[in-house]
């Protein structure tokens, strides 16, 4: 990796940021494709994301920001433009400078989920989906699922979070297939787990696995380990379940395209195996 | 070069910035010494240096800034602390975050000049120095020369620039060996050329070479090429003259020490040949 005064710089911001895998992944892609660009981490304190984005993207050579927790919703006040998923979910994970100098954001988490389901051969047409978790990840996933031919989307979370997300999505012009629901898997044939439950060994399972109907497919977006407690409980009952890593893999081409590298994005779409290797390493 | 979420990030800011050699130089040093750090360029528009410094150094993982033209004086409003050379000259070329979160700046150009003179075996004790140019570089050089045992420092520039620099330096408590002067080299035995003259082929020489007294030594800080017009004119008269590259070389350990890498600084001080190779390449 050769960094000169002419190298385009991208940053990934988070609080914390030490855990992010984006620099390893994207710097490898830049090198492999001979792109004179580098992605570096920046630990930006909560509350500073919007001003940080405005200031660093005022630099002509800093080409874009990746954003992770807790900055995804906090970036919105800095943006003049936002893609449809970001607007529905109220958060973005990528920000770039438009030709007129204003900032544009986009949200790729939901695209990543939809791509991951396709990768695992999970069809969406006509499915009755239960989404557990209406936080940042859940909102991003719901925002993208509204563009797919699913039959219905039930969203569950604690308190009134699910109801508020449903109202937000409906106010963005989305249809009647959407409602807040309990965590009961009965009556659903695709379950997407987007709560933090499973991060700690003492966590309860996010739903009653005994009530999952045969033939239902489960996708757990937790990325702490290759096999989550929910996946193990499903396996014990013969229920098909998949881990979240593929969500990250599937977002990679969208980032590259957003940041003005369509040829690299195309090459990645044709073969994501190298990306998969880095992310699951 | 392996960049992860834990890598410490440094930035070099300038307007323009594409020409800076610091990223190539310092990234090589970081790699050779196994330091998990990276230096990336940022093209920061004139007028934005102070706010850029405040914002990016509010990030816990961005460890410091290198500054080049036109940002060196513009950074001062962002600083709570400044070293003596920076205070005298009214500019800094390095900014870091102190333990209490405030910003500290330092100026290493003058140290670089003093180191370069020593490298070329040019003694300073008792010398009558003529400094041509009271701009940013001239001020930095004058600030450092005041700490050396020179006999007198004559400063020349157009208009009242030299007089203003002399007044500024005297107000910082410096002594009577200092005065504004014409560009006449007579009566001086060390000449330091710190004007931009020589950058363009059509430039006149910055002084009358015929009037340089025998035995006088000349140092031209221009770094555009290895041999400057002034150096060629001196050579034709048998006057010893040196190029400015070594000024950059000699600053490298000071930067490393300032940014919390004293062991690497020590290793560099012991052998600067690798640095010299990169800078003159």
XYZ file of C-alpha atoms in Angstrom:
562
model
C 0.000 0.000 0.000
C 1.581 3.225 -1.196
C 0.117 6.402 0.349
C 1.175 9.714 -1.211
C -0.134 13.282 -1.138
C -2.505 12.322 -3.951
C -4.136 9.344 -2.258
C -7.903 9.584 -1.768
C -8.801 9.096 1.904
C -11.900 7.433 3.327
C -12.677 7.191 7.032
C -14.773 4.836 9.116
C -16.201 6.481 12.224
C -17.514 4.740 15.333
C -17.504 4.951 19.126
C -15.748 2.632 19.730
C -14.015 2.001 16.404
C -11.215 -0.438 17.279
C -13.409 -3.437 16.365
C -14.248 -2.386 12.787
C -13.169 -4.718 10.007
C -13.795 -2.258 7.145
C -10.180 -0.940 6.926
C -8.673 -4.411 6.472
C -11.352 -5.383 3.983
C -11.501 -2.264 1.799
C -7.766 -1.508 1.834
C -7.219 -5.018 0.494
C -9.768 -4.341 -2.252
C -8.143 -0.980 -3.121
C -4.755 -2.687 -3.387
C -5.995 -5.601 -5.456
C -7.663 -3.216 -7.909
C -4.860 -0.663 -7.989
C -7.055 2.120 -6.554
C -5.023 4.955 -4.992
C -7.242 5.196 -1.897
C -7.033 4.280 1.776
C -9.651 3.695 4.502
C -8.601 4.716 8.023
C -10.483 4.514 11.337
C -11.539 7.525 13.412
C -12.848 7.188 16.926
C -15.451 9.965 16.933
C -17.236 10.599 20.248
C -21.032 10.265 20.328
C -22.618 13.598 19.490
C -19.785 14.703 17.169
C -20.652 12.690 14.061
C -22.468 15.426 12.121
C -19.860 18.133 12.772
C -17.031 15.671 12.089
C -18.626 14.701 8.758
C -19.119 18.336 7.744
C -15.547 19.265 8.614
C -13.630 16.333 7.123
C -15.780 16.168 3.989
C -14.989 19.861 3.509
C -11.551 18.517 2.564
C -11.283 17.909 -1.154
C -9.176 14.784 -0.695
C -11.345 13.052 1.912
C -13.818 11.264 -0.262
C -16.266 9.631 2.109
C -17.208 8.215 5.485
C -18.312 4.788 6.606
C -20.358 5.018 9.829
C -20.997 2.512 12.575
C -22.616 2.593 16.046
C -23.688 5.072 17.442
C -23.324 7.475 14.523
C -25.764 6.119 11.941
C -28.805 8.203 12.959
C -26.660 11.134 14.193
C -25.352 11.891 10.704
C -28.743 12.879 9.293
C -28.563 16.598 10.228
C -25.395 16.917 8.098
C -27.054 15.580 4.945
C -28.760 17.332 2.039
C -29.616 14.092 0.295
C -30.420 10.604 1.571
C -31.384 7.370 -0.196
C -34.791 5.786 0.325
C -33.628 3.124 2.802
C -31.829 5.723 4.908
C -34.904 7.952 4.925
C -37.229 5.118 5.942
C -34.925 3.867 8.690
C -33.712 7.299 9.859
C -30.028 6.412 9.650
C -27.153 6.051 7.182
C -23.923 4.074 7.106
C -22.195 5.898 4.249
C -21.725 9.606 3.526
C -20.123 11.248 0.480
C -19.719 14.782 -0.893
C -21.918 15.590 -3.901
C -20.634 17.641 -6.843
C -22.139 20.813 -5.313
C -20.290 20.253 -2.029
C -23.323 19.149 -0.002
C -23.368 15.764 1.730
C -25.338 12.689 0.684
C -25.965 9.585 2.780
C -27.119 6.041 2.153
C -27.967 2.977 4.185
C -26.748 -0.425 3.000
C -27.523 -2.720 5.959
C -30.915 -3.705 4.562
C -29.522 -4.355 1.081
C -26.934 -6.528 2.807
C -29.651 -8.559 4.512
C -31.608 -9.033 1.283
C -28.402 -10.051 -0.512
C -27.517 -12.484 2.272
C -30.925 -14.156 2.074
C -30.499 -14.555 -1.705
C -26.989 -15.954 -1.152
C -28.447 -18.620 1.149
C -31.181 -19.426 -1.375
C -33.948 -18.005 0.839
C -36.756 -16.725 -1.409
C -38.803 -13.710 -0.303
C -41.921 -13.851 -2.504
C -45.032 -14.428 -0.393
C -43.122 -14.931 2.867
C -44.632 -14.062 6.241
C -41.670 -12.459 7.978
C -41.150 -11.939 11.713
C -38.483 -9.332 12.441
C -37.225 -9.343 16.033
C -35.733 -5.954 16.962
C -36.764 -2.467 15.880
C -33.448 -0.757 16.696
C -30.979 0.534 14.109
C -30.372 -2.846 12.480
C -34.049 -3.821 12.586
C -35.123 -0.506 11.048
C -32.561 -0.868 8.236
C -33.757 -4.397 7.498
C -37.431 -3.390 7.551
C -36.684 -0.451 5.221
C -35.225 -2.813 2.627
C -37.791 -5.608 3.058
C -40.556 -3.175 2.009
C -39.089 -3.247 -1.508
C -39.339 -7.045 -1.702
C -42.379 -9.219 -2.562
C -42.881 -10.523 0.987
C -46.517 -11.111 2.037
C -46.295 -9.526 5.486
C -43.814 -8.084 7.949
C -44.408 -8.445 11.684
C -42.039 -6.440 13.854
C -41.406 -7.170 17.511
C -39.497 -5.191 20.120
C -39.847 -4.111 23.755
C -42.113 -1.220 24.798
C -43.495 0.786 21.891
C -40.365 0.569 19.685
C -41.954 -1.777 17.144
C -45.109 0.328 16.917
C -43.055 3.504 16.398
C -40.994 1.891 13.638
C -44.163 0.658 11.925
C -45.642 4.166 12.086
C -42.451 5.676 10.716
C -42.343 3.225 7.812
C -46.046 3.745 7.069
C -45.575 7.527 7.060
C -42.956 7.007 4.351
C -45.753 5.643 2.156
C -45.361 1.942 2.816
C -48.250 -0.465 2.643
C -50.509 -2.473 4.937
C -48.410 -5.649 5.075
C -46.735 -4.158 8.111
C -47.602 -4.437 11.806
C -46.159 -4.519 15.298
C -46.368 -7.995 16.808
C -45.401 -10.265 19.681
C -42.289 -12.449 19.493
C -44.423 -15.532 18.800
C -43.011 -17.240 15.695
C -46.258 -19.108 14.974
C -47.779 -18.018 11.663
C -44.421 -16.932 10.202
C -42.135 -18.773 7.812
C -39.095 -16.471 7.879
C -37.617 -15.117 11.093
C -34.967 -12.407 11.183
C -33.266 -11.901 14.531
C -32.006 -8.315 14.871
C -31.959 -7.799 18.662
C -28.689 -7.766 20.660
C -29.796 -10.952 22.486
C -27.059 -13.554 22.175
C -24.185 -11.084 22.518
C -23.753 -12.141 26.153
C -23.680 -15.820 27.149
C -26.327 -15.196 29.852
C -28.864 -13.721 27.382
C -32.184 -15.573 26.977
C -33.164 -16.656 23.465
C -35.075 -13.880 21.658
C -38.089 -16.138 21.002
C -39.598 -19.513 21.896
C -37.833 -21.864 19.496
C -40.363 -24.635 20.303
C -43.076 -22.603 18.579
C -41.165 -22.149 15.295
C -43.164 -23.982 12.642
C -41.448 -26.690 10.535
C -40.036 -25.370 7.262
C -39.450 -21.889 8.715
C -36.043 -20.331 7.954
C -34.114 -18.258 10.479
C -31.497 -15.576 9.915
C -29.621 -14.276 12.999
C -27.734 -11.036 12.269
C -25.469 -11.358 15.339
C -21.879 -11.360 14.150
C -20.020 -12.149 17.335
C -19.368 -15.743 16.361
C -20.106 -18.069 13.478
C -22.784 -19.912 15.471
C -25.194 -18.071 17.756
C -27.254 -19.522 20.665
C -30.380 -19.136 18.507
C -28.727 -21.034 15.641
C -27.779 -23.862 18.006
C -31.330 -24.069 19.406
C -32.723 -24.141 15.851
C -30.269 -26.846 14.791
C -31.431 -28.993 17.714
C -34.974 -28.831 16.289
C -33.949 -29.278 12.648
C -34.787 -25.660 11.749
C -32.594 -24.060 9.045
C -30.700 -21.051 10.480
C -27.959 -18.767 9.119
C -25.385 -16.375 10.642
C -25.131 -12.644 9.959
C -21.649 -12.332 8.427
C -23.016 -12.542 4.912
C -24.898 -9.254 5.491
C -21.547 -7.452 5.639
C -20.211 -9.321 2.612
C -23.221 -8.387 0.500
C -22.926 -4.651 1.306
C -19.405 -4.314 -0.060
C -20.313 -3.690 -3.729
C -22.926 -1.087 -2.710
C -20.300 0.899 -0.774
C -17.863 0.789 -3.685
C -20.496 1.961 -6.123
C -21.649 4.745 -3.785
C -18.066 5.964 -3.460
C -17.528 6.226 -7.207
C -15.845 2.894 -7.926
C -18.415 1.130 -10.154
C -15.879 -1.095 -11.918
C -14.534 -2.449 -8.644
C -18.124 -2.924 -7.443
C -18.860 -4.956 -10.578
C -15.793 -7.123 -10.060
C -16.818 -7.721 -6.439
C -20.374 -8.646 -7.423
C -18.991 -11.233 -9.822
C -16.965 -12.884 -7.045
C -17.402 -12.092 -3.361
C -15.388 -15.074 -2.137
C -12.341 -12.946 -1.242
C -14.532 -10.581 0.780
C -16.189 -13.523 2.528
C -12.782 -14.894 3.465
C -11.652 -11.629 5.080
C -14.922 -11.056 6.968
C -15.176 -14.547 8.410
C -11.430 -14.764 9.210
C 1.117 -1.766 5.767
C -1.753 -3.235 7.764
C -4.493 -0.752 8.743
C -7.092 -1.973 11.240
C -9.653 -0.322 13.505
C -6.882 0.105 16.090
C -4.386 1.922 13.864
C -3.373 5.401 15.045
C -4.021 7.962 12.306
C -1.986 11.075 11.542
C -2.900 13.599 8.851
C -0.908 16.113 6.840
C -2.956 19.136 5.835
C -2.163 21.604 3.047
C -3.777 23.566 0.223
C -2.708 22.054 -2.110
C -1.564 18.800 -0.516
C -0.859 16.530 -3.516
C 2.834 17.466 -3.501
C 3.619 16.501 0.111
C 6.245 13.836 0.661
C 5.468 13.255 4.335
C 3.094 10.277 3.808
C 5.632 8.262 1.812
C 8.397 9.109 4.255
C 6.644 8.555 7.586
C 4.600 5.523 6.527
C 7.869 3.870 5.562
C 9.293 4.711 8.995
C 6.169 3.385 10.758
C 6.438 0.140 8.803
C 10.159 -0.293 9.374
C 9.696 0.208 13.119
C 6.517 -1.845 13.429
C 4.443 1.145 14.575
C 0.688 0.642 14.068
C 0.149 4.132 12.634
C -0.561 5.712 9.264
C -0.122 9.237 7.863
C -2.710 10.302 5.275
C -3.095 13.567 3.339
C -6.026 15.958 3.683
C -6.580 18.821 1.295
C -7.971 21.415 3.710
C -9.098 24.723 2.153
C -7.416 27.912 3.365
C -9.350 29.306 6.313
C -10.456 25.881 7.595
C -7.249 24.733 9.293
C -8.170 25.677 12.868
C -11.671 24.195 12.752
C -10.371 21.090 10.958
C -7.709 20.603 13.633
C -10.214 21.019 16.474
C -12.668 18.581 14.916
C -10.336 15.777 13.839
C -8.204 15.958 16.976
C -11.448 15.577 18.934
C -11.222 11.988 17.678
C -9.398 9.758 20.134
C -7.710 7.778 17.381
C -6.435 10.696 15.301
C -3.163 11.413 17.000
C -1.778 14.472 15.268
C -1.503 16.792 12.292
C 1.396 17.810 10.089
C 0.745 21.229 8.501
C 2.072 22.820 5.355
C 1.287 25.971 3.345
C -0.928 27.955 3.955
C -1.998 26.490 7.282
C 1.023 27.029 9.526
C 0.008 30.439 10.958
C -3.730 29.680 10.677
C -3.538 26.893 13.255
C -2.580 29.159 16.145
C -6.157 30.027 17.244
C -6.804 26.306 17.844
C -3.865 25.893 20.225
C -3.619 26.094 24.010
C 0.113 25.473 24.021
C 2.886 26.289 21.579
C 6.642 25.742 21.646
C 9.081 28.656 21.731
C 9.961 28.557 18.018
C 6.298 28.503 17.033
C 5.546 31.409 19.350
C 8.419 33.488 18.000
C 7.579 32.777 14.353
C 3.791 32.846 14.748
C 3.233 29.499 13.053
C 3.395 25.751 13.682
C 3.903 22.701 11.490
C 2.787 20.037 13.961
C -0.264 19.797 16.236
C -1.106 17.138 18.804
C -3.712 16.582 21.519
C -2.434 17.003 25.095
C -3.542 14.719 27.924
C -6.254 17.234 28.944
C -7.712 17.259 25.430
C -6.411 20.710 24.449
C -4.183 21.139 21.396
C -0.449 21.840 21.375
C 1.618 23.005 18.418
C 5.288 23.150 17.529
C 7.442 24.458 14.714
C 10.326 22.325 13.435
C 11.442 24.177 10.265
C 14.069 26.187 12.123
C 15.389 23.119 13.947
C 15.635 21.511 10.527
C 17.728 24.389 9.213
C 20.069 24.314 12.215
C 20.414 20.542 11.851
C 21.091 20.875 8.125
C 23.866 23.418 8.733
C 25.461 21.066 11.270
C 25.131 18.180 8.791
C 27.063 20.211 6.196
C 29.721 21.118 8.779
C 28.713 24.780 8.869
C 29.522 26.168 12.320
C 27.307 28.905 13.811
C 29.417 30.389 16.628
C 30.291 34.027 15.879
C 28.774 33.999 12.393
C 27.326 37.142 10.805
C 24.195 35.758 9.165
C 22.157 37.299 6.354
C 18.682 35.812 6.107
C 16.861 36.578 2.854
C 13.096 36.290 3.285
C 10.916 37.108 6.310
C 7.914 34.987 5.291
C 6.879 31.747 6.980
C 10.134 29.912 6.300
C 12.295 32.940 7.127
C 10.469 33.530 10.396
C 10.892 29.868 11.388
C 14.606 30.002 10.618
C 15.104 33.273 12.495
C 13.219 31.872 15.501
C 15.651 28.958 15.721
C 18.816 30.955 14.967
C 18.164 33.091 18.064
C 19.006 30.034 20.183
C 22.399 29.599 18.497
C 25.684 31.404 19.210
C 25.645 33.470 15.997
C 27.109 37.008 16.283
C 24.385 38.823 14.361
C 21.305 38.187 12.240
C 20.426 40.567 9.392
C 17.019 39.958 7.851
C 16.031 41.200 4.419
C 12.643 41.226 2.703
C 10.480 43.540 0.594
C 8.494 46.413 2.138
C 8.388 46.356 5.936
C 8.256 42.574 6.325
C 11.785 42.254 7.685
C 11.257 45.104 10.148
C 8.005 43.554 11.359
C 9.657 40.169 11.883
C 12.528 41.794 13.790
C 10.053 43.638 16.013
C 8.094 40.436 16.618
C 11.238 38.509 17.569
C 12.459 41.330 19.829
C 9.076 41.479 21.568
C 9.570 37.775 22.425
C 12.591 38.827 24.487
C 15.340 38.303 21.949
C 18.523 40.332 21.933
C 20.178 43.115 19.982
C 22.044 40.963 17.462
C 19.015 41.303 15.237
C 18.154 43.897 12.584
C 16.395 44.476 9.289
C 18.842 44.939 6.439
C 19.330 45.270 2.696
C 20.092 42.219 0.524
C 23.749 43.217 0.304
C 25.846 40.173 1.300
C 28.898 42.278 2.134
C 29.793 42.025 5.821
C 28.171 38.582 6.217
C 29.777 35.162 6.247
C 26.669 32.939 6.203
C 23.746 33.533 3.857
C 20.445 31.746 4.153
C 18.125 32.104 1.181
C 14.478 31.729 2.270
C 12.592 33.709 -0.393
C 10.605 31.991 -3.165
C 13.010 33.409 -5.777
C 14.301 30.557 -7.916
C 11.003 28.651 -8.022
C 10.374 30.007 -11.532
C 13.089 29.941 -14.197
C 12.526 33.666 -14.942
C 13.163 34.741 -11.315
C 16.113 37.069 -10.685
C 18.721 35.929 -8.170
C 17.775 37.003 -4.624
C 21.063 38.888 -4.134
C 24.140 40.161 -5.940
C 26.402 37.107 -5.975
C 29.385 39.252 -7.048
C 29.298 40.936 -3.630
C 29.453 37.697 -1.614
C 32.749 37.764 0.268
C 35.200 34.859 -0.170
C 34.806 32.161 2.486
C 31.082 32.911 2.928
C 28.793 29.862 3.006
C 25.340 29.832 1.378
C 22.305 27.716 2.171
C 19.347 27.890 -0.232
C 16.176 26.393 1.251
C 14.449 26.016 -2.144
C 13.545 22.363 -2.609
C 12.317 22.328 -6.165
C 15.480 20.745 -7.514
C 18.812 19.557 -6.182
C 20.638 22.568 -7.625
C 19.097 26.051 -7.536
C 20.012 29.080 -9.722
C 21.664 30.674 -6.672
C 23.742 27.532 -6.064
C 24.896 27.537 -9.689
C 25.857 31.219 -9.505
C 27.779 30.573 -6.276
C 29.565 27.571 -7.785
C 30.731 29.763 -10.693
C 32.437 32.018 -8.146
C 33.800 29.221 -5.973
C 31.381 29.989 -3.101
C 30.224 26.980 -1.056
C 26.423 26.544 -1.338
C 23.983 23.848 -0.187
C 20.437 22.800 -1.112
C 17.423 22.788 1.207
C 16.455 19.088 1.218
C 18.468 18.415 4.343
C 16.164 20.777 6.294
C 13.329 18.276 5.813
C 15.568 15.337 6.681
C 16.681 16.922 9.932
C 13.117 17.629 11.106
C 12.031 13.998 10.995
C 13.226 12.968 14.475
C 11.605 16.081 16.025
C 8.222 15.129 14.540
C 8.511 11.562 15.802
C 9.413 12.702 19.295
C 6.601 15.290 19.345
C 4.102 12.596 18.355
C 5.113 10.256 21.175
C 7.564 7.980 19.377
C 10.869 8.760 21.178
C 12.481 5.392 20.423
C 11.883 5.738 16.713
C 13.158 9.328 16.904
C 16.341 8.054 18.557
C 16.859 5.413 15.884
C 16.373 8.047 13.170
C 18.837 10.428 14.824
C 21.415 7.656 14.803
C 20.997 7.134 11.061
C 19.104 9.494 8.785
C 20.411 7.997 5.553
C 17.152 6.170 4.787
C 15.198 9.401 5.280
C 17.644 11.287 3.056
C 17.185 8.696 0.337
C 13.382 9.038 0.331
C 13.399 12.861 0.419
C 15.917 13.305 -2.374
C 14.426 10.527 -4.522
